[in-house]
CSV table of C-alpha atoms in Angstrom, one decimal:
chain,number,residue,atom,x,y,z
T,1,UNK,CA,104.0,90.6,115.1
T,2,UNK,CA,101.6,88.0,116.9
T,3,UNK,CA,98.5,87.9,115.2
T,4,UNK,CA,95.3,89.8,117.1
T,5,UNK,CA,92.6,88.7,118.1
T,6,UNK,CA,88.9,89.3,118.7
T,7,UNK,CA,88.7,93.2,120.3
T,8,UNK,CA,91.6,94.6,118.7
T,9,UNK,CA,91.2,97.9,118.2
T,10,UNK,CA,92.4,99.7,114.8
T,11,UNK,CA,93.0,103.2,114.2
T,12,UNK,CA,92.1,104.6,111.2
T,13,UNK,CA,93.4,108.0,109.7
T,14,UNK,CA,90.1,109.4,108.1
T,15,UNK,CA,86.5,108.8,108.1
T,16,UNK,CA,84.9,108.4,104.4
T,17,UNK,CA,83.4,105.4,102.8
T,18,UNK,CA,86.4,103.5,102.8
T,19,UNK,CA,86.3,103.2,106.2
T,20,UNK,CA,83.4,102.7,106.4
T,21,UNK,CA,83.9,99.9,104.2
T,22,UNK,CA,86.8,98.7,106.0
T,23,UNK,CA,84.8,98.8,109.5
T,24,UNK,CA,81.9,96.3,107.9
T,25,UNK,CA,84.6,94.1,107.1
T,26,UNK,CA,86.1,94.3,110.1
T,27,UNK,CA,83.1,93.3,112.1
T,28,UNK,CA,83.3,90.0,111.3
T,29,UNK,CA,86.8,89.5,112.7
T,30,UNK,CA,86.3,91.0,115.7
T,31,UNK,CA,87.7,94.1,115.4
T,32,UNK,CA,86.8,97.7,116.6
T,33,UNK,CA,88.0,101.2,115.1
T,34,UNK,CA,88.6,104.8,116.0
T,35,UNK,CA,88.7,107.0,113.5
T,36,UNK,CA,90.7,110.4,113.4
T,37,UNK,CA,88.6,112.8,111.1
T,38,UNK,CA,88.6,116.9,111.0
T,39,UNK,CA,85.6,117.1,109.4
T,40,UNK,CA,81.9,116.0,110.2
T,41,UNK,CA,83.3,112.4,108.6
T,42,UNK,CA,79.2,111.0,108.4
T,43,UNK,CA,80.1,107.7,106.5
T,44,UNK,CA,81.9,105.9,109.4
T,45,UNK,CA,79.2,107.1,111.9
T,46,UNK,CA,77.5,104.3,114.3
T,47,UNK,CA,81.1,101.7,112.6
T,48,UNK,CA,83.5,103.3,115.6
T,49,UNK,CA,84.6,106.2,117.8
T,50,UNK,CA,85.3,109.0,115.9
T,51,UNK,CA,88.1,111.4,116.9
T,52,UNK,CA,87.2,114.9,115.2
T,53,UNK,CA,90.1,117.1,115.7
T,54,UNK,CA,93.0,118.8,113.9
T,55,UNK,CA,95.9,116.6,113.0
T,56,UNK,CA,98.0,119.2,115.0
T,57,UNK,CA,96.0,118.7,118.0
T,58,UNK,CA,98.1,116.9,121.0
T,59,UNK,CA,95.7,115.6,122.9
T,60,UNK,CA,94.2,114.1,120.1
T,61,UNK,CA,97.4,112.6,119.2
T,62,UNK,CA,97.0,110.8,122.7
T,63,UNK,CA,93.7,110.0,122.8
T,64,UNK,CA,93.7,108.4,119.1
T,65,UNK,CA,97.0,106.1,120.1
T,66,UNK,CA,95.8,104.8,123.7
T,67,UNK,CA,94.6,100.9,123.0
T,68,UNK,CA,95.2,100.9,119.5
T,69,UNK,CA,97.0,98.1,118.5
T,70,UNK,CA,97.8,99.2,114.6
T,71,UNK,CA,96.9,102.0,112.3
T,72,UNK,CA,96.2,102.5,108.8
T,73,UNK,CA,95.3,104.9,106.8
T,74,UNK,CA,91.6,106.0,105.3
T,75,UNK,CA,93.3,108.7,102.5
T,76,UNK,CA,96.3,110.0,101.6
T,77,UNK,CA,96.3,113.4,102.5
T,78,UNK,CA,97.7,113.1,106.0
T,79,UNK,CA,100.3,114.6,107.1
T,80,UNK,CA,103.4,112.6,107.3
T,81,UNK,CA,104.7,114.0,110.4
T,82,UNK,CA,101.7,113.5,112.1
T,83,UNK,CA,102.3,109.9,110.5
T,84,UNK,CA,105.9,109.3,111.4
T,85,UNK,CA,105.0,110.5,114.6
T,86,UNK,CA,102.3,108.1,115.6
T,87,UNK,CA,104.9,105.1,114.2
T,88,UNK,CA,106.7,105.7,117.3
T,89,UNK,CA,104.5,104.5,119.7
T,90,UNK,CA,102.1,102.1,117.3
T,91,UNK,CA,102.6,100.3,114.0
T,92,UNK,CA,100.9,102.4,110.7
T,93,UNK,CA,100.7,99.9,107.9
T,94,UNK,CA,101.4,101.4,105.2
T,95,UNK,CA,103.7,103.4,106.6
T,96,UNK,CA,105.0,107.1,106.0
T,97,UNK,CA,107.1,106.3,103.2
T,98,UNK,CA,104.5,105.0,100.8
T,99,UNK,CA,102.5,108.0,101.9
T,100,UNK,CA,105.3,110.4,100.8
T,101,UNK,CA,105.5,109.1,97.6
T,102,UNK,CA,101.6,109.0,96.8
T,103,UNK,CA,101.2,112.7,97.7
T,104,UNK,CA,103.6,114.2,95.3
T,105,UNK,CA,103.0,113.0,91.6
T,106,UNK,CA,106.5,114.2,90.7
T,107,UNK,CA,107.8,112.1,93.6
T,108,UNK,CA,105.1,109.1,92.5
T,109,UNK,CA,106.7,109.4,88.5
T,110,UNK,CA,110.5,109.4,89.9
T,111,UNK,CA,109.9,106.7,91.6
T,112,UNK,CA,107.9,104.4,88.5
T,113,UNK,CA,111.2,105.7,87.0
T,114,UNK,CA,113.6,104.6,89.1
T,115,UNK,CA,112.1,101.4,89.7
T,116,UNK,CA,111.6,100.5,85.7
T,117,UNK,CA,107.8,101.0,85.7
T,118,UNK,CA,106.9,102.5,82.4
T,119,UNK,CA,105.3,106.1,82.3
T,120,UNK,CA,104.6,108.6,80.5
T,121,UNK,CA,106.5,111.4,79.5
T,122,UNK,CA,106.2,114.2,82.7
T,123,UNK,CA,108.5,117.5,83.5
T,124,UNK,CA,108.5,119.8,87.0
T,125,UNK,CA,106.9,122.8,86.7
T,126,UNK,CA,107.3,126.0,89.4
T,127,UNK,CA,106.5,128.7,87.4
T,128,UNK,CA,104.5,130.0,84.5
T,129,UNK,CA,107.9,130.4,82.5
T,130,UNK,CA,108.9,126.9,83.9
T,131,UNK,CA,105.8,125.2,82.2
T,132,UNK,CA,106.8,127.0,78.4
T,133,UNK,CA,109.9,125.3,78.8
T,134,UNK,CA,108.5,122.1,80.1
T,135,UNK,CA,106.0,122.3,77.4
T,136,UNK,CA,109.5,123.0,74.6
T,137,UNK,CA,110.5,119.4,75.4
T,138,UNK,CA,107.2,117.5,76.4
T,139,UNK,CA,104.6,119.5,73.6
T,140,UNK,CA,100.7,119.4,73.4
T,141,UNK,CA,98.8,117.9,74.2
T,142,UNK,CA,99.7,118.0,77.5
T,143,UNK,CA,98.3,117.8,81.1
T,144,UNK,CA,98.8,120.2,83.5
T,145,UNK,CA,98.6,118.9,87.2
T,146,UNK,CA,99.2,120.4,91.3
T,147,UNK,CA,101.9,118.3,92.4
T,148,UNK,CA,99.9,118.0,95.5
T,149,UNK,CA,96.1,117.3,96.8
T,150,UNK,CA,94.3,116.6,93.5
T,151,UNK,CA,91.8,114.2,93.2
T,152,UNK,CA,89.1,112.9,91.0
T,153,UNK,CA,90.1,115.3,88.7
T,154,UNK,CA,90.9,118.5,90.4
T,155,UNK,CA,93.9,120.3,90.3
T,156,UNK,CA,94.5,119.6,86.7
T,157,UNK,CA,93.9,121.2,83.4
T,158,UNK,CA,94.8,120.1,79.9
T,159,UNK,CA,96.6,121.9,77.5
T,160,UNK,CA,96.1,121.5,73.6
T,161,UNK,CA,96.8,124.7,72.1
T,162,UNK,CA,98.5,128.1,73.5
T,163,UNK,CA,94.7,129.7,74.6
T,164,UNK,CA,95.3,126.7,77.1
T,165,UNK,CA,98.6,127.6,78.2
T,166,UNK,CA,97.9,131.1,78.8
T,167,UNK,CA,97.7,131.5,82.4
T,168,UNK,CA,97.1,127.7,83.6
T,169,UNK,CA,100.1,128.0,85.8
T,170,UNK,CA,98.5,130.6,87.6
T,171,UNK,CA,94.7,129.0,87.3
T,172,UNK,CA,96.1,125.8,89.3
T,173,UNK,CA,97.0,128.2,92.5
T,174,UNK,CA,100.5,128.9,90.9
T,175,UNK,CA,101.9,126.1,93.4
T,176,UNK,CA,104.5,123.3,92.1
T,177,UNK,CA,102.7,121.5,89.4
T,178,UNK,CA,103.8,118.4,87.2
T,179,UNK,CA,103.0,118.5,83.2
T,180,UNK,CA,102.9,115.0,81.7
T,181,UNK,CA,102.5,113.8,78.3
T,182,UNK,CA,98.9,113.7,77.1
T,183,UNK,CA,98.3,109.6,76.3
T,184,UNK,CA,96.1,108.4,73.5
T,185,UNK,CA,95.0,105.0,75.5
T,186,UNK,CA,93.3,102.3,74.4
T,187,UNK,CA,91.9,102.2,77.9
T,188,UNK,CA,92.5,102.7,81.6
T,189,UNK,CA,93.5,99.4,83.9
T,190,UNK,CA,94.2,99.0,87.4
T,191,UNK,CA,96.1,96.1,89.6
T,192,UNK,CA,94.5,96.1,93.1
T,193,UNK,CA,97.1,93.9,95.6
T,194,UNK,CA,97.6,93.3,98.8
T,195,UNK,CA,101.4,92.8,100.6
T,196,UNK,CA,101.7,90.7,103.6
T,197,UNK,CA,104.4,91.7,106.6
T,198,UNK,CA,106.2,88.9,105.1
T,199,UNK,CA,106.3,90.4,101.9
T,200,UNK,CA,104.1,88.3,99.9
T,201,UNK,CA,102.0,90.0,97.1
T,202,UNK,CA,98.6,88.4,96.3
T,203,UNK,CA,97.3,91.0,93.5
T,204,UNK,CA,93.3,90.6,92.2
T,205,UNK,CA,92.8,90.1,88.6
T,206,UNK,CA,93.5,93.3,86.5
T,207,UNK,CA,90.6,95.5,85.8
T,208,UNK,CA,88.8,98.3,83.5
T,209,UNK,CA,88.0,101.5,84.9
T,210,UNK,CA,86.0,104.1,82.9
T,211,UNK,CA,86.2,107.7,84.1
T,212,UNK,CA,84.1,110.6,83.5
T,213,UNK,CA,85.6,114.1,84.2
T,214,UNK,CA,88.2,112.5,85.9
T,215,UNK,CA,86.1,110.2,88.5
T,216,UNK,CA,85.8,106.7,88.7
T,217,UNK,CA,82.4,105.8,87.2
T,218,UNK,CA,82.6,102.4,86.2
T,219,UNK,CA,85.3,99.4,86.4
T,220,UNK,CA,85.0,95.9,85.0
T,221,UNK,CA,86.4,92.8,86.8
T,222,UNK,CA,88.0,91.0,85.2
T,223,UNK,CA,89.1,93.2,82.3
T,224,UNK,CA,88.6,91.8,79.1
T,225,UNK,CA,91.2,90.4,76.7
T,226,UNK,CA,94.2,90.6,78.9
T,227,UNK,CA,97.2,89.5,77.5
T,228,UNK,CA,100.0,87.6,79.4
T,229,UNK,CA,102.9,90.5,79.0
T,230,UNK,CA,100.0,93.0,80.1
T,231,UNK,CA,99.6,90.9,83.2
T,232,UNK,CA,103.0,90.6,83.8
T,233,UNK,CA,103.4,94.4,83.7
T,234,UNK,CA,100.7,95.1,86.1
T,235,UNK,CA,102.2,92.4,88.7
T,236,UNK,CA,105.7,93.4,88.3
T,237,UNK,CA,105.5,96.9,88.7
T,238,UNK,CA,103.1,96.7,91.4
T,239,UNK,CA,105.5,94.1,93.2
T,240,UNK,CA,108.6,96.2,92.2
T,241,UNK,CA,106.3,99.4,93.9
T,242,UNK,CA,105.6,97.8,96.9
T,243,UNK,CA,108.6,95.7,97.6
T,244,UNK,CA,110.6,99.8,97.2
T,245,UNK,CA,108.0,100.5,100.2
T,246,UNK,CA,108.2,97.9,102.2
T,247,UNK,CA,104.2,97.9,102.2
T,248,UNK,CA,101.8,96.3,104.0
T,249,UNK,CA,98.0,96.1,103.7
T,250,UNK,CA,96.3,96.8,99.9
T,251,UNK,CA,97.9,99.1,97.2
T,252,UNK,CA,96.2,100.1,93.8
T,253,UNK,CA,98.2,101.3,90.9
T,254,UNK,CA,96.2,102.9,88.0
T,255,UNK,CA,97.6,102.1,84.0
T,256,UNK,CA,97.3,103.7,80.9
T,257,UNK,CA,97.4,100.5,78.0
T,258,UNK,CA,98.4,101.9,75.2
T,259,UNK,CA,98.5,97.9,72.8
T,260,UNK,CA,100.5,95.8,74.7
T,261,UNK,CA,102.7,98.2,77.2
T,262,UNK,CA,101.4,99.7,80.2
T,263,UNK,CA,102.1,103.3,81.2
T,264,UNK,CA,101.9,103.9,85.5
T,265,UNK,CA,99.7,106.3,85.9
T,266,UNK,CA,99.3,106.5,89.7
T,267,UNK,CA,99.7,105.1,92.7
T,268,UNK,CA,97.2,104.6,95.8
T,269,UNK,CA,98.3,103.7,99.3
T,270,UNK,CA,95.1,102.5,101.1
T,271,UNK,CA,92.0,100.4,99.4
T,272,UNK,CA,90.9,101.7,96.4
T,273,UNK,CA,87.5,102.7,94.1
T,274,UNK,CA,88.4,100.1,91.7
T,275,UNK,CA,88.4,96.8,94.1
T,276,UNK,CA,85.5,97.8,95.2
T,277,UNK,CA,83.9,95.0,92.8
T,278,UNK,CA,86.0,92.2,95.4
T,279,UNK,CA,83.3,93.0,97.9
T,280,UNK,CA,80.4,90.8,96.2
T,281,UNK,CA,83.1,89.3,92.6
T,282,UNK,CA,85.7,88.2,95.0
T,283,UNK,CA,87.0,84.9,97.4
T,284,UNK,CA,88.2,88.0,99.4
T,285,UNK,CA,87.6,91.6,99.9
T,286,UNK,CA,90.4,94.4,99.5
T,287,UNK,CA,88.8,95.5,102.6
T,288,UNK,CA,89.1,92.3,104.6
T,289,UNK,CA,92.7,91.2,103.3
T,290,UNK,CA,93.9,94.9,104.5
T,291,UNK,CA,93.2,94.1,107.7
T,292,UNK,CA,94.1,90.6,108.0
T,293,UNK,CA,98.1,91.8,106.3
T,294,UNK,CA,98.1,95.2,108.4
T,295,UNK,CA,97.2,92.7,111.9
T,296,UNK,CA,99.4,89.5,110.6
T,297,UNK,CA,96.5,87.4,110.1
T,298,UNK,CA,96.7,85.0,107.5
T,299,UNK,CA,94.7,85.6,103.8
T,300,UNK,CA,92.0,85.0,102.4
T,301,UNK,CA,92.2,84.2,98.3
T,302,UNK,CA,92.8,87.1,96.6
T,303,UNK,CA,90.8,85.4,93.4
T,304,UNK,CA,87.9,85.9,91.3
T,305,UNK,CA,84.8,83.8,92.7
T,306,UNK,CA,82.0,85.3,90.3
T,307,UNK,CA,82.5,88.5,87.1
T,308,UNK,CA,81.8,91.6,88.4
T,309,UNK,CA,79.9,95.1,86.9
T,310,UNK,CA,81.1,98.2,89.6
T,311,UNK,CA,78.9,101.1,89.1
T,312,UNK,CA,79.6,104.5,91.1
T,313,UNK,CA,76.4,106.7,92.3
T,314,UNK,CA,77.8,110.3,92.0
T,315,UNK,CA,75.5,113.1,93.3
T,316,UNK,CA,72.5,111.5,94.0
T,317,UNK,CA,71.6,107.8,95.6
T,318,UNK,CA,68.8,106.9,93.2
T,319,UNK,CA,66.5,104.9,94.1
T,320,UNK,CA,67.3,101.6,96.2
T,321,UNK,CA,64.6,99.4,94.4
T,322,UNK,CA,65.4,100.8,91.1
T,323,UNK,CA,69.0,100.0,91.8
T,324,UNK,CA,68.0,96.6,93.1
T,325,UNK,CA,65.5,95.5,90.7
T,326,UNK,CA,68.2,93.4,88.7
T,327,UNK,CA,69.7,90.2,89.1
T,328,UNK,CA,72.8,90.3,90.7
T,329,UNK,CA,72.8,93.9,91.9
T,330,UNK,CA,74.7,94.9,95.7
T,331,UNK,CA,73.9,98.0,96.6
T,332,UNK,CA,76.8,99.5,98.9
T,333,UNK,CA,75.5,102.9,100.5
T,334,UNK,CA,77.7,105.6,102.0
T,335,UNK,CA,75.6,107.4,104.1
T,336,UNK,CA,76.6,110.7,103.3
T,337,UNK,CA,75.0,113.6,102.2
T,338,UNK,CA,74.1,113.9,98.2
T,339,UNK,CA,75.5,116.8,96.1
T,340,UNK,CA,77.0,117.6,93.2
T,341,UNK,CA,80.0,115.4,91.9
T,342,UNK,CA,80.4,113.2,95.4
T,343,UNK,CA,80.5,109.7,95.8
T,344,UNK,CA,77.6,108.2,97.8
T,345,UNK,CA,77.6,104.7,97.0
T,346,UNK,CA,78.1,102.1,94.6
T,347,UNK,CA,76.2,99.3,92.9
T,348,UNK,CA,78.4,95.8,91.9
T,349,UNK,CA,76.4,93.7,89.9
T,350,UNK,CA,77.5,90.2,89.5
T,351,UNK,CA,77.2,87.6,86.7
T,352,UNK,CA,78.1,84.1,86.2
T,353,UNK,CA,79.9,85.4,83.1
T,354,UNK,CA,81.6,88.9,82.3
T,355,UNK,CA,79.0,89.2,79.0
T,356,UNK,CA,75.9,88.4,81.6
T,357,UNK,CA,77.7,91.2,84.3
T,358,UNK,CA,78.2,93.5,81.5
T,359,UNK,CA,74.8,93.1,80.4
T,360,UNK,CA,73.7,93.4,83.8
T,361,UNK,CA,75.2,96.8,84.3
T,362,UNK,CA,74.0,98.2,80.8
T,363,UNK,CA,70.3,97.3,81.5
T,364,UNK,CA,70.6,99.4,84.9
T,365,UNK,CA,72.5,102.3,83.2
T,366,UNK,CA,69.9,102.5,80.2
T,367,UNK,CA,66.8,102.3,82.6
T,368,UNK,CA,68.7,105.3,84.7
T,369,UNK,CA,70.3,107.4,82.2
T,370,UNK,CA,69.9,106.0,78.5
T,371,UNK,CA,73.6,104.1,79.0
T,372,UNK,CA,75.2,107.0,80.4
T,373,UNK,CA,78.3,106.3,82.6
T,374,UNK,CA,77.0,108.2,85.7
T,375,UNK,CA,74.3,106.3,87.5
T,376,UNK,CA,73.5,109.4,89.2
T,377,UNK,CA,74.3,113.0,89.0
């Protein structure tokens, strides 16, 4: 493919903050977006044409691939008809396969498996009888998750004793589910990289994430104390991932670290909550080098220019001068409507050291919330 230039229009399937996100940094290049949304999609409004339609709607179909040059994706949960089916007239990057794979965590731990990407113990589930046997060989604790459409902690439940068990199956819509070992980890990592069409992988340093009721709340770039094997890990089975999908554009695997090994957790096939921190820590965004790999443009550095503090406001915004009243604070605002448990921005706070980030970041949370992981709620 011939590089683009300035005009090129990108389609975009979905219209939350990332791309929104991706939108401000394609400004700068030159580039325009349409966005194909269902719903009211308020972050990416006044960043492109927005396309709000069914995914089964023909003439939407038409209207979102006229003068597009190449698509990517927003989120996962696209259809991957609808996917394979806009491939035939204009390039997606990624592509419908990874999007298979992400959307079905039994498909997502086969393939860890088959690839050699440690994970952690996991059996399919299709029935309430199915899960006592899957529970026989995997035991408690345990977690119990849809095999599709959860997200930030929905569509699971964990089991530790029967009073769990009893009825779960049914509780989760009694659809197929996955149950995977429960993991006593040290902490939670993720390796943010991005694939060219040439197949070059250029992955940002590894970070921390720290979660709260299963959402993102808080990541730390770099991670701390990263050993060379960990890294290794990380890169390999990232690479290994990728190279299965022939992928293009930026892909996020999450880890449980558990000492020294790393356990695949998940997979995400789009830009991802925890490189969010490359936006104001980084030589290069995720943001930016996904759309210079999905439109052959060359890279920029995948590298870390300056420690970085990522800090999720859930709920509520706060407010913007609180949020800004400390050195080194970005304030990244969705645009979207507050309520309960939602995403509506972020705050990266930068240091010239990871201890002066950290510190950073803790001096926010405890003038917020007394240190609490939730900026906002």
């Amino acid at each position: 493919m011939t590089p683009v230039g300035p005009g090129t229009r990108i389609g975009v399937l979905g219209g939350g903050q990332l791309g929104r996100m991706l939108a401000e940094a394609g400004r700068p290049l030159g580039f325009t977006f349409r966005f194909w949304d269902p719903g009211s999609a308020e972050a990416i409004q006044g960043f492109g044409d927005h396309l709000r339609a069914a995914w089964d709607d023909d003439d939407a179909f038409e209207r979102f691939v006229e003068g597009v040059e190449v698509v990517t994706l927003e989120f996962e949960n696209v259809p991957v008809e609808l996917v394979r089916r806009i491939a035939a007239r204009v390039p997606v990057r990624p592509g419908a396969a990874a999007l298979e794979v992400a959307q079905d965590r039994l498909n997502e731990k086969r393939r860890f498996t088959e690839l050699g990407i440690r994970t952690n113990a996991f059996r399919s589930v299709d029935s309430e009888s199915g899960l006592g046997a899957a529970l026989d060989e995997i035991g408690m604790p345990a977690v119990l998750k849809t095999r599709r459409l959860g997200y930030d902690g929905k569509g699971q439940r964990v089991l530790r004793d029967a009073a769990d068990v009893e009825g779960a199956f049914d509780a989760l819509g009694g659809v197929p589910c996955i149950l995977e070992a429960f993991v006593p980890f040290d902490r939670e990592v993720s390796l943010v990289a991005v694939r060219t069409l040439e197949g070059e992988l250029h992955p940002w340093p590894l970070v921390e994430n720290r979660h709260h009721e299963g959402i993102l709340v808080r990541t730390d770039a770099p991670a701390d104390g990263v050993s060379e094997s960990v890294r290794r890990q990380a890169e390999e089975g990232v690479r290994a991932l990728a190279d299965s999908l022939d992928y293009v554009g930026t892909l996020a695997v999450e880890f449980f670290q558990t000492g020294d090994v790393l356990l695949a957790n998940e997979m995400a096939p789009r830009v991802h909550n925890s490189g969010h921190w490359t936006q104001d820590g980084a030589t290069t965004s995720q943001f930016e080098n996904h759309l210079r790999a999905i439109t052959a443009l060359p890279l920029g550095p995948a590298s870390l220019a300056r420690p970085t503090v990522m800090l999720n406001l859930i709920g509520e915004r706060g407010d913007p001068a609180t949020l800004l009243e400390y050195e080194g604070s970005r304030l990244h605002d969705y645009g979207k409507s507050p309520r309960p448990g939602r995403k509506v921005g972020h705050v990266n706070l930068v240091g010239s050291t990871a201890t002066q980030a950290r510190q950073r970041a803790e001096a926010l949370l405890g003038h917020l919330g007394g240190g609490e992981p939730i900026v906002c709620t």
